Structures are given as structure tokens and as C-alpha cells.
Short mmCIF file of C-alpha atoms and ligand atoms in Angstrom, two decimals:
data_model
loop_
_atom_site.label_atom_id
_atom_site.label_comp_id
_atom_site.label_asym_id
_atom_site.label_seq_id
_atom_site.Cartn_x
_atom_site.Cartn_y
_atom_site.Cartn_z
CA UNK A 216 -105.38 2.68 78.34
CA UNK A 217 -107.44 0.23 76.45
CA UNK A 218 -110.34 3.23 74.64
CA UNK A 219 -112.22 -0.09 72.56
CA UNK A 220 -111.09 -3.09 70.70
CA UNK A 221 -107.59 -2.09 68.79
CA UNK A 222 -107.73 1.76 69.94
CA UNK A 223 -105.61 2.31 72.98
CA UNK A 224 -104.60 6.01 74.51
CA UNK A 225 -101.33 6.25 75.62
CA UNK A 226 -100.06 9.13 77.59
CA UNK A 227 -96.65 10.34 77.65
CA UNK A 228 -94.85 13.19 79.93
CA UNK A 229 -93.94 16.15 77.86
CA UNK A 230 -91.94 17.92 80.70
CA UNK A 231 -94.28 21.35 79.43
CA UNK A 232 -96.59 22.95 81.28
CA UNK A 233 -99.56 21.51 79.61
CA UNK A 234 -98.50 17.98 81.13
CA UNK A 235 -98.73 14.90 79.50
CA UNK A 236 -99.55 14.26 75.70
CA UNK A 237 -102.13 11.70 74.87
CA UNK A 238 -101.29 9.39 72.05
CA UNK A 239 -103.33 7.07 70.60
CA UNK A 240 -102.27 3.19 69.04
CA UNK A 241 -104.87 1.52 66.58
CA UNK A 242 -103.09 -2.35 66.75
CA UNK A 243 -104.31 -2.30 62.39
CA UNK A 244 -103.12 -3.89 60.18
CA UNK A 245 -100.89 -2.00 59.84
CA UNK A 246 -100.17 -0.63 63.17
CA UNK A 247 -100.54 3.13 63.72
CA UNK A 248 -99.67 6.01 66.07
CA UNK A 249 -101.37 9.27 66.56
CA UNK A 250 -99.03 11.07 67.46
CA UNK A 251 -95.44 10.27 69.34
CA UNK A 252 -95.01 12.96 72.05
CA UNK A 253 -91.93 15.12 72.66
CA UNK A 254 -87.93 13.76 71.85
CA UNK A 255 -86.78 13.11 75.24
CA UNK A 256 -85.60 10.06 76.97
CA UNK A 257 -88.58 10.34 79.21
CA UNK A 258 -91.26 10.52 76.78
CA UNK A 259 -89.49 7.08 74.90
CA UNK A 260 -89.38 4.86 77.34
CA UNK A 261 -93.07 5.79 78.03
CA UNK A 262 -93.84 4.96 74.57
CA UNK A 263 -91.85 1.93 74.58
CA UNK A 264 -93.60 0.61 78.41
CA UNK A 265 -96.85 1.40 77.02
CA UNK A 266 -96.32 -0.12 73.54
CA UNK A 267 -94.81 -2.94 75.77
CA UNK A 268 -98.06 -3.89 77.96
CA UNK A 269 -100.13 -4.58 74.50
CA UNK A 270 -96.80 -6.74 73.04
CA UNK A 271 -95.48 -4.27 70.76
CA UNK A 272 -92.01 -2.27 70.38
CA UNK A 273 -91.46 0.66 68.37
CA UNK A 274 -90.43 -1.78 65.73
CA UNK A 275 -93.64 -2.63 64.96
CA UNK A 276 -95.42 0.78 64.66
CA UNK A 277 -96.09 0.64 60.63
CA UNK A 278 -97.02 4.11 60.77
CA UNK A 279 -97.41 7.59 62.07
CA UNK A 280 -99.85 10.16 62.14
CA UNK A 281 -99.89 13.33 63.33
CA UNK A 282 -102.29 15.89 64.32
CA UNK A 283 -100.28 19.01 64.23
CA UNK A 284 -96.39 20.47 64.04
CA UNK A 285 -95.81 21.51 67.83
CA UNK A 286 -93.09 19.43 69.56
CA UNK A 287 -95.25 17.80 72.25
CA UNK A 288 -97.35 15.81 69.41
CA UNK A 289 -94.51 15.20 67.03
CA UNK A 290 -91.08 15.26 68.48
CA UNK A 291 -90.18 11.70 68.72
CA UNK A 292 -91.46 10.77 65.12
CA UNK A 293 -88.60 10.81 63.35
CA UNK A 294 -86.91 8.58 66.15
CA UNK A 295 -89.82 6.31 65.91
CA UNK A 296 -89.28 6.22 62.21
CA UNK A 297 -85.54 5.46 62.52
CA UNK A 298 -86.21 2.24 65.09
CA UNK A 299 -88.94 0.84 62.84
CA UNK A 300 -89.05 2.47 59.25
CA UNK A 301 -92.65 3.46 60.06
CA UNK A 302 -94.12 6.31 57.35
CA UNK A 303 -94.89 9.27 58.75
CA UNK A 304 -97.77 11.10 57.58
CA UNK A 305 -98.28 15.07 58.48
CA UNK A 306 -100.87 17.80 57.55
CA UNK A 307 -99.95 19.05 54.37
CA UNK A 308 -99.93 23.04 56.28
CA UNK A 309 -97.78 21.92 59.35
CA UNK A 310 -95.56 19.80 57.02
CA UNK A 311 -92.95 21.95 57.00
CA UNK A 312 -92.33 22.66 60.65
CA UNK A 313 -92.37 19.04 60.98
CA UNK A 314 -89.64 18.31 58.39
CA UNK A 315 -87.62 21.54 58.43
CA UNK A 316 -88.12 21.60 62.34
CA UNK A 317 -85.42 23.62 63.24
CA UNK A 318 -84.94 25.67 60.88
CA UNK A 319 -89.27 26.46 61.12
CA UNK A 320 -88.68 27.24 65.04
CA UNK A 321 -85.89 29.84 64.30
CA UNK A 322 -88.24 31.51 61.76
CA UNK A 323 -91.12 31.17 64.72
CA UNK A 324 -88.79 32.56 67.06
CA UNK A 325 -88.13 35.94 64.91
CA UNK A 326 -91.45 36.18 64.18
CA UNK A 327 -92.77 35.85 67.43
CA UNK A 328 -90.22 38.45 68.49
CA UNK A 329 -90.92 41.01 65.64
CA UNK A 330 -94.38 41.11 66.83
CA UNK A 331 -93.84 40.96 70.05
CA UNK A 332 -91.49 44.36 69.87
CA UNK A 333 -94.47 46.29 68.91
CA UNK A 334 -96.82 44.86 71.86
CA UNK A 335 -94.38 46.76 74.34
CA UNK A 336 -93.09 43.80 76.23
CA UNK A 337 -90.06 44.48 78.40
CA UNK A 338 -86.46 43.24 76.70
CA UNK A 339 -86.28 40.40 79.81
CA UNK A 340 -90.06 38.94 79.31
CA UNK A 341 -89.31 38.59 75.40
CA UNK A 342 -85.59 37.06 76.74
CA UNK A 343 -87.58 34.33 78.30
CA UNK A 344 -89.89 33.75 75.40
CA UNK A 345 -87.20 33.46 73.00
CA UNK A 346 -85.86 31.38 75.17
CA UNK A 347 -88.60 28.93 76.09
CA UNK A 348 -88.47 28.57 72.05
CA UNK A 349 -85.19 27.69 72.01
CA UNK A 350 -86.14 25.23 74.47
CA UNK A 351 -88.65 23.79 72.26
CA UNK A 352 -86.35 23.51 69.23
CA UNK A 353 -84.72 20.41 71.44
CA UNK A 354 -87.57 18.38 71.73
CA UNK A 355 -87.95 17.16 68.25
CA UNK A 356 -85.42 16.47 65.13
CA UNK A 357 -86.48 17.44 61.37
CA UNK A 358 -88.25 14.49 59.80
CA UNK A 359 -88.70 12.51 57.03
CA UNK A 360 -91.81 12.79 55.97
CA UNK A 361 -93.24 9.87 53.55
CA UNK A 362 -96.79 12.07 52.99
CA UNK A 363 -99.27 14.56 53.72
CA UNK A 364 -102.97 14.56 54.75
CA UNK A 365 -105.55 17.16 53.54
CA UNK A 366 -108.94 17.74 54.72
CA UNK A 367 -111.56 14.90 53.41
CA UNK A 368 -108.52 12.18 53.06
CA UNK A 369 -109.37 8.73 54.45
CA UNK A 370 -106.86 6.48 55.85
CA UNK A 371 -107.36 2.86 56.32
CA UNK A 372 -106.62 0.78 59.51
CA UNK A 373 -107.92 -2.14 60.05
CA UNK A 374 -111.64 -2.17 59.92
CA UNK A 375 -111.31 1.50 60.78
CA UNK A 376 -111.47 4.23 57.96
CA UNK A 377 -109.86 7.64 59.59
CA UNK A 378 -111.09 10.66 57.97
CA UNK A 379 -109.07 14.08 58.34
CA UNK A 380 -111.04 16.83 59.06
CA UNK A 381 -108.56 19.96 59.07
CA UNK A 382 -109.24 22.73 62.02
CA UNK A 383 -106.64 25.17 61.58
CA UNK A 384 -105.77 27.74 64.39
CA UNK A 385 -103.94 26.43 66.80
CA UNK A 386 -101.33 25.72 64.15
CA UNK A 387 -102.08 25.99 60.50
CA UNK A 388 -102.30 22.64 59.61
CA UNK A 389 -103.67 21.18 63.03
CA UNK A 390 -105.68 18.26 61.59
CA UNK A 391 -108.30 16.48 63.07
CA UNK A 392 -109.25 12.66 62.96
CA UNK A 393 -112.66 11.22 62.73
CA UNK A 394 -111.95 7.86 64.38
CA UNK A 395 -113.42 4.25 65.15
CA UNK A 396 -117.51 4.63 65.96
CA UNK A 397 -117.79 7.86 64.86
CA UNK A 398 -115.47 9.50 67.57
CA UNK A 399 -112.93 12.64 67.69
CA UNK A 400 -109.56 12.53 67.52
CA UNK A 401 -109.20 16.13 67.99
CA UNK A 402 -105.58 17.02 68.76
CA UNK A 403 -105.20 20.49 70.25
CA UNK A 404 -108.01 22.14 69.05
CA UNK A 405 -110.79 20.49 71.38
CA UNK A 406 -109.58 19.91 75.00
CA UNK A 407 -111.70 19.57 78.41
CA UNK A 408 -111.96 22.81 80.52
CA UNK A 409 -109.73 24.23 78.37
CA UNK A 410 -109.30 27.07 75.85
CA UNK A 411 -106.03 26.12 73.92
CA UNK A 412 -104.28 29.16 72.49
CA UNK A 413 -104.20 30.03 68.98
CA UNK A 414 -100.57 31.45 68.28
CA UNK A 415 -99.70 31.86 64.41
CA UNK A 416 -102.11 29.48 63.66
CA UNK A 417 -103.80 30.80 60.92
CA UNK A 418 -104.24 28.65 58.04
CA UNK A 419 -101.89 31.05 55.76
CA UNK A 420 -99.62 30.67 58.88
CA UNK A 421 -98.99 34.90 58.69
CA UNK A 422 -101.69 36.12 61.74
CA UNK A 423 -102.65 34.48 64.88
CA UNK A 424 -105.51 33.07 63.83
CA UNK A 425 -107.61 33.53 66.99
CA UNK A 426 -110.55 33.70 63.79
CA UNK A 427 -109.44 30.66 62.29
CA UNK A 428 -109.66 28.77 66.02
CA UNK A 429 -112.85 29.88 66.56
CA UNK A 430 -114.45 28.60 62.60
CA UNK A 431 -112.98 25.43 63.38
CA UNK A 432 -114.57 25.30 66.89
CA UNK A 433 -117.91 26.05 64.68
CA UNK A 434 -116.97 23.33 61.99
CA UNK A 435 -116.84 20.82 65.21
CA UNK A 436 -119.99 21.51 66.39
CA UNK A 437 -121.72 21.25 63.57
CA UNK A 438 -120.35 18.11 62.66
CA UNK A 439 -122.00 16.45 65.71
CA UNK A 440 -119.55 14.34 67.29
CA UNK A 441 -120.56 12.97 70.87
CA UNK A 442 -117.15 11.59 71.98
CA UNK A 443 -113.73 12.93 71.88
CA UNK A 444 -110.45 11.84 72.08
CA UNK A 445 -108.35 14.85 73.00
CA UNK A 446 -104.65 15.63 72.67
CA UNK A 447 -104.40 16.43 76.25
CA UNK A 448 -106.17 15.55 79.50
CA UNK A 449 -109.35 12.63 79.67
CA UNK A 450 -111.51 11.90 77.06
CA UNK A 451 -115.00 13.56 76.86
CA UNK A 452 -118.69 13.58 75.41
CA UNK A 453 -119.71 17.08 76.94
CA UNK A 454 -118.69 18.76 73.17
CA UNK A 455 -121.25 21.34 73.95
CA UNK A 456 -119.77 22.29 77.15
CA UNK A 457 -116.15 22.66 75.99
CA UNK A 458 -117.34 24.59 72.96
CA UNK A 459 -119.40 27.35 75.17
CA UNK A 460 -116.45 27.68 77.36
CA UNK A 461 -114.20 28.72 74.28
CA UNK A 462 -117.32 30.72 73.04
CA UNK A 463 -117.77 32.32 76.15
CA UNK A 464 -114.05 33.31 76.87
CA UNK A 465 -114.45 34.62 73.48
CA UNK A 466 -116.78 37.43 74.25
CA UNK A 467 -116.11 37.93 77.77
CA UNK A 468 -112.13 38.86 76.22
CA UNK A 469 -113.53 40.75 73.32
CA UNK A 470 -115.59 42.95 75.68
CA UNK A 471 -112.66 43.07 78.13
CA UNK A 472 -110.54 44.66 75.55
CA UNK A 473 -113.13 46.85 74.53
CA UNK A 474 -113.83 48.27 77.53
CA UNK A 475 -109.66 49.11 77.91
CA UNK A 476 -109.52 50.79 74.59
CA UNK A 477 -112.40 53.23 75.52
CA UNK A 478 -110.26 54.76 77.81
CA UNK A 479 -107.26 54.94 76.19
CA UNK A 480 -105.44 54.14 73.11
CA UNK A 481 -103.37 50.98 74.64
CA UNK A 482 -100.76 48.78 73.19
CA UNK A 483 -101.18 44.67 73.27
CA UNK A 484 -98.99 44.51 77.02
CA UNK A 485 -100.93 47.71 78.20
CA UNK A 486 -103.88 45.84 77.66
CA UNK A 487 -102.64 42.76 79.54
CA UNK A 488 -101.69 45.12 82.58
CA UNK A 489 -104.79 46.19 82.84
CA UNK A 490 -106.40 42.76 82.27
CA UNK A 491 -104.47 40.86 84.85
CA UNK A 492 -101.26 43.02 86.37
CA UNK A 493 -98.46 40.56 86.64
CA UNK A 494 -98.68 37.18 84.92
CA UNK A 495 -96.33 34.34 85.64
CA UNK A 496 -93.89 33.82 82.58
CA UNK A 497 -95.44 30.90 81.38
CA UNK A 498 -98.40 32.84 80.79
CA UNK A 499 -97.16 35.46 79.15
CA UNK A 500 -97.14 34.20 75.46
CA UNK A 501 -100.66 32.52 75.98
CA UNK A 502 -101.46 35.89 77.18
CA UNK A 503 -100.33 38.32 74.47
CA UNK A 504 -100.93 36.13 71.70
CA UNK A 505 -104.69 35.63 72.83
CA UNK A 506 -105.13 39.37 73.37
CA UNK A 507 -103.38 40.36 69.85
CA UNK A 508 -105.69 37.52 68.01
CA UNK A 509 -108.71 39.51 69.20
CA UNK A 510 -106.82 42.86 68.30
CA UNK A 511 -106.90 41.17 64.83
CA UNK A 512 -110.32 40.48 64.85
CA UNK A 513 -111.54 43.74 65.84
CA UNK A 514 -109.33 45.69 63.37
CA UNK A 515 -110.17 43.37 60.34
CA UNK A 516 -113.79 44.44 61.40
CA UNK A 517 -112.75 48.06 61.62
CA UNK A 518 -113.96 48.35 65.40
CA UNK A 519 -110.44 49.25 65.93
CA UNK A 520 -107.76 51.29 64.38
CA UNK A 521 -104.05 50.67 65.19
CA UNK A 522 -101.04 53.05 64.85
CA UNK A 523 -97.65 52.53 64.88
CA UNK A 524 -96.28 54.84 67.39
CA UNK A 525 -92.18 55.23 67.68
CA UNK A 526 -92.25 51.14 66.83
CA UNK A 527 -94.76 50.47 69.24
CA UNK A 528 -98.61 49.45 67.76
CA UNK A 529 -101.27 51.20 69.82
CA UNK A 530 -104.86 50.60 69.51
CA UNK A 531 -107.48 52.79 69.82
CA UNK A 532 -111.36 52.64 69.02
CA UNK A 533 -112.26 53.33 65.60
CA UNK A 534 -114.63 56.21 65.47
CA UNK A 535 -117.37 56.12 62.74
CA UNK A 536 -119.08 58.73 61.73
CA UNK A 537 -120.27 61.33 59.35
CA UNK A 538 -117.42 62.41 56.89
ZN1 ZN O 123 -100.28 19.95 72.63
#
């Protein structure tokens, strides 16, 4: 889809629940691609039909850039790289997923699975999440990065100076791009109607990051932007809108939890039960990693205290007091 003169969003299947991947194409000089989508044949010969319809091949992409080191925004890069010796350029804090890729999504996998032990999830849920990450380990290779971007850098295309504005949380190094007329190229972290998870995201990469998310959220808003180009789903101007829906599931989860912990001390799945009973599996991770991001929160603020209980961390409400 032509966006304005030079800037063109393509989207791409990522055979993942979220749907298709939007990346974007600025023609340059030098030609450049915001991210690639996921390594399968699928997603290529989108790529290569789209690329096709403005009279380009995958040869001529000069360069890549991506937002952040999940599959679905960088798994074909180092294929693209291979058909057309592009450069590939990653945020400096997801750089290492992105070039070590599988050997980052085996670490990913055991972390995700020591925490998860403690939440209390059944042996078969964390079966399937190991597996869906297993999964995810096909859809990209490890790839030769030529550089990194920090926050502040400015990259040159064409007429159009990009500016990196990093917003970690949804991964530690998710980076966004402030694009041609003053617009957002903003990745995962700012979608439509959507609150997109933060899942060991933090910008140390060690905790969730659910506190992280939301300071990047803030950094957004206060930078003003009136048009964004999202990683997923249609474009929007609405910033306010999507911003008070991640505010307000914010608070409305934060109270939620709260309110579970008064009456008893809970672990992170006792807390989902009583949140939503059964959850399909593909909400599951989304699930517990949003709830244990806020359990973060709340203990770093000493609202609540958590004890490890035969391997199991419970939660409980921190009582205050006079001592
Ligand atoms: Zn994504």
C-alpha cells in the first residue's frame, strides 16, 4: 500500500495469531525495509509480490531495519540479506536474539519455563508453551548483523532522516522510528485496539517489564506524534485513544489483582483462575506474563509481598504497620 511518495506498507502473513506483519519500504536511495516478517515460504513470496508491484526484487533492498527481535518482524532478514547483500541494522538491546537467534530462543524458552514453574501452571499448559517456542525458533535463522541502532541515532533515506526513539518493553530493545512528516513507525509497542504484551521485555532483559511498557507508552505521548504506522493492523492518528486503552487496562488489572490477593494469598495461575477460569492456550502466556508484570510492579512498590512456598511463589498483600 502506497502510505506517501517513497513510503509504502507492505503486509505479510505471519501464520501467528496476531495475523499479518506490516512492513514498511522507503524506495531511498538507498532502498530500505522496516522490517521483513517471519522465514516462511509464505511470508517471501509476499515480500517478493509486493516488492514486485513497485518494480523491485529483494535484490534491490540496500538495507534493513528492524524494530525489534521477535520472529514475526525479523525472521526473513537474514534471507533477505543473502539474495541481495542488504545491511541489516538491529537495536543494539535485541541484537543478540537477532544474531544468536536460536541459541537466544532456547535461553527464552528455559527462562520462560523457570518462571513459569513457580506461577503453578499445570506440566501440559507449560508443554504447549514450550512448545509454541519451539515453534517460533523456525521462523527465523541467526543473522548477520552489519550494525546497531541506539536511541537518538538518525538514519538517512532519501530526503527522509529516520530517528530511533527506543521504547523498551515489549522486548528490550524494541525500537521505534520517527519517520517521513513527522510520523510513527512504532513497531509493537503502539498498535490500534490493542494492548500488546510485555513478556521479558525489560530493558535489562531479566523481568517482564510490564513497567518499562508502560514509560515508553508515556515517552510516546509526550512526544506528540499524530500519525502512526504500526507493526500490526491499519495505520492510525487516534494516539490518545490507544494510549488510554493501555492506561486503562492498566488499572482496571492492577485493581483486579488487588482485589484477589485480599482474599487470599494466590499464586500468578490462581490469580488467572479467578480472573478468567479457562483461557484458550494461546492466551495463556499473554495471560500469565501480563498478570506476573503487575505482580512485579506491586512488589517493587512493596504493596505486595511474595513467598516461595514448596517452589511455588505466592503473593499476598503486604501489611504495613506499626513495628
Ligand atoms: Zn509483532
Amino acid at each position: 500500500m502506497h502510505v506517501r511518495e517513497g513510503f509504502h506498507r507492505i503486509e505479510i502473513p505471519t501464520c501467528l495469531p496476531i495475523g499479518e506483519v506490516n512492513a514498511y519500504l522507503f524506495e531511498g536511495p538507498p532502498p530500505t525495509l522496516i522490517d521483513t516478517g517471519p522465514k516462511t515460504q509464505e511470508a517471501y513470496e509476499a515480500l517478493t509480490k509486493e516488492l514486485r508491484k513497485l518494480g523491485l526484487s529483494i535484490k534491490d533492498i540496500s538495507r534493513v531495519l528492524i524494530t525489534h527481535g521477535h520472529v514475526d518482524h525479523h525472521g526473513l532478514a537474514d534471507v533477505v540479506r543473502r539474495d541481495s547483500r542488504a545491511e541489516i541494522i538491529a537495536p543494539v538491546g535485541d541484537a543478540e536474539t537477532v544474531r544468536n537467534f536460536r541459541e537466544a530462543y532456547r535461553h527464552k524458552r528455559k527462562a520462560t519455563a523457570d518462571t513459569f514453574l513457580k506461577t503453578g501452571v499445570p506440566p501440559e499448559t507449560l508443554e504447549l508453551v514450550e512448545g509454541f517456542f519451539e515453534y517460533l525458533a523456525t521462523l527465523s535463522d541467526a543473522t548477520t548483523i552489519s550494525s546497531t541502532v541506539r536511541d537518538g541515532d538518525v538514519i538517512d533515506v532519501g530526503q527522509c532522516k529516520l530517528k530511533a526513539i527506543h521504547t523498551p518493553g515489549h522486548s528490550p530493545g524494541s525500537t521505534c522510528y520517527r519517520g517521513p512528516e513527522g510520523c510513527l513507525i512504532s513497531g509493537d509497542t503502539l498498535i490500534k485496539d490493542l494492548v500488546p504484551v510485555a513478556a521479558f521485555g525489560s530493558a535489562e532483559g531479566e523481568s517482564i517489564g510490564l513497567s518499562d511498557y508502560m514509560a515508553s507508552v508515556d515517552k510516546l505521548e509526550r512526544l506528540g506524534f499524530t500519525d502512526v504506522k504500526p507493526g500490526h493492523r491499519a495505520e492510525f492518528r487516534d494516539i490518545p485513544a490507544c494510549t488510554a486503552l493501555i492506561h486503562s487496562q492498566f488499572e482496571s488489572r492492577q485493581s483486579s489483582i488487588m482485589e484477589v490477593l485480599r482474599n487470599e494469598p494466590s499464586t500468578a495461575c490462581d490469580i488467572i483462575d479467578r480472573l478468567y477460569g479457562m483461557l484458550p492456550i494461546q492466551d495463556i502466556f499473554p495471560a500469565l506474563t501480563e498478570v506476573l508484570g503487575h505482580l512485579e510492579i506491586l512488589t517493587a512498590e512493596g504493596k505486595v509481598r511474595c513467598e516461595d512456598k514448596g517452589g511455588l511463589a505466592y503473593y499476598s498483600i503486604a501489611r504495613t504497620g506499626p513495628v
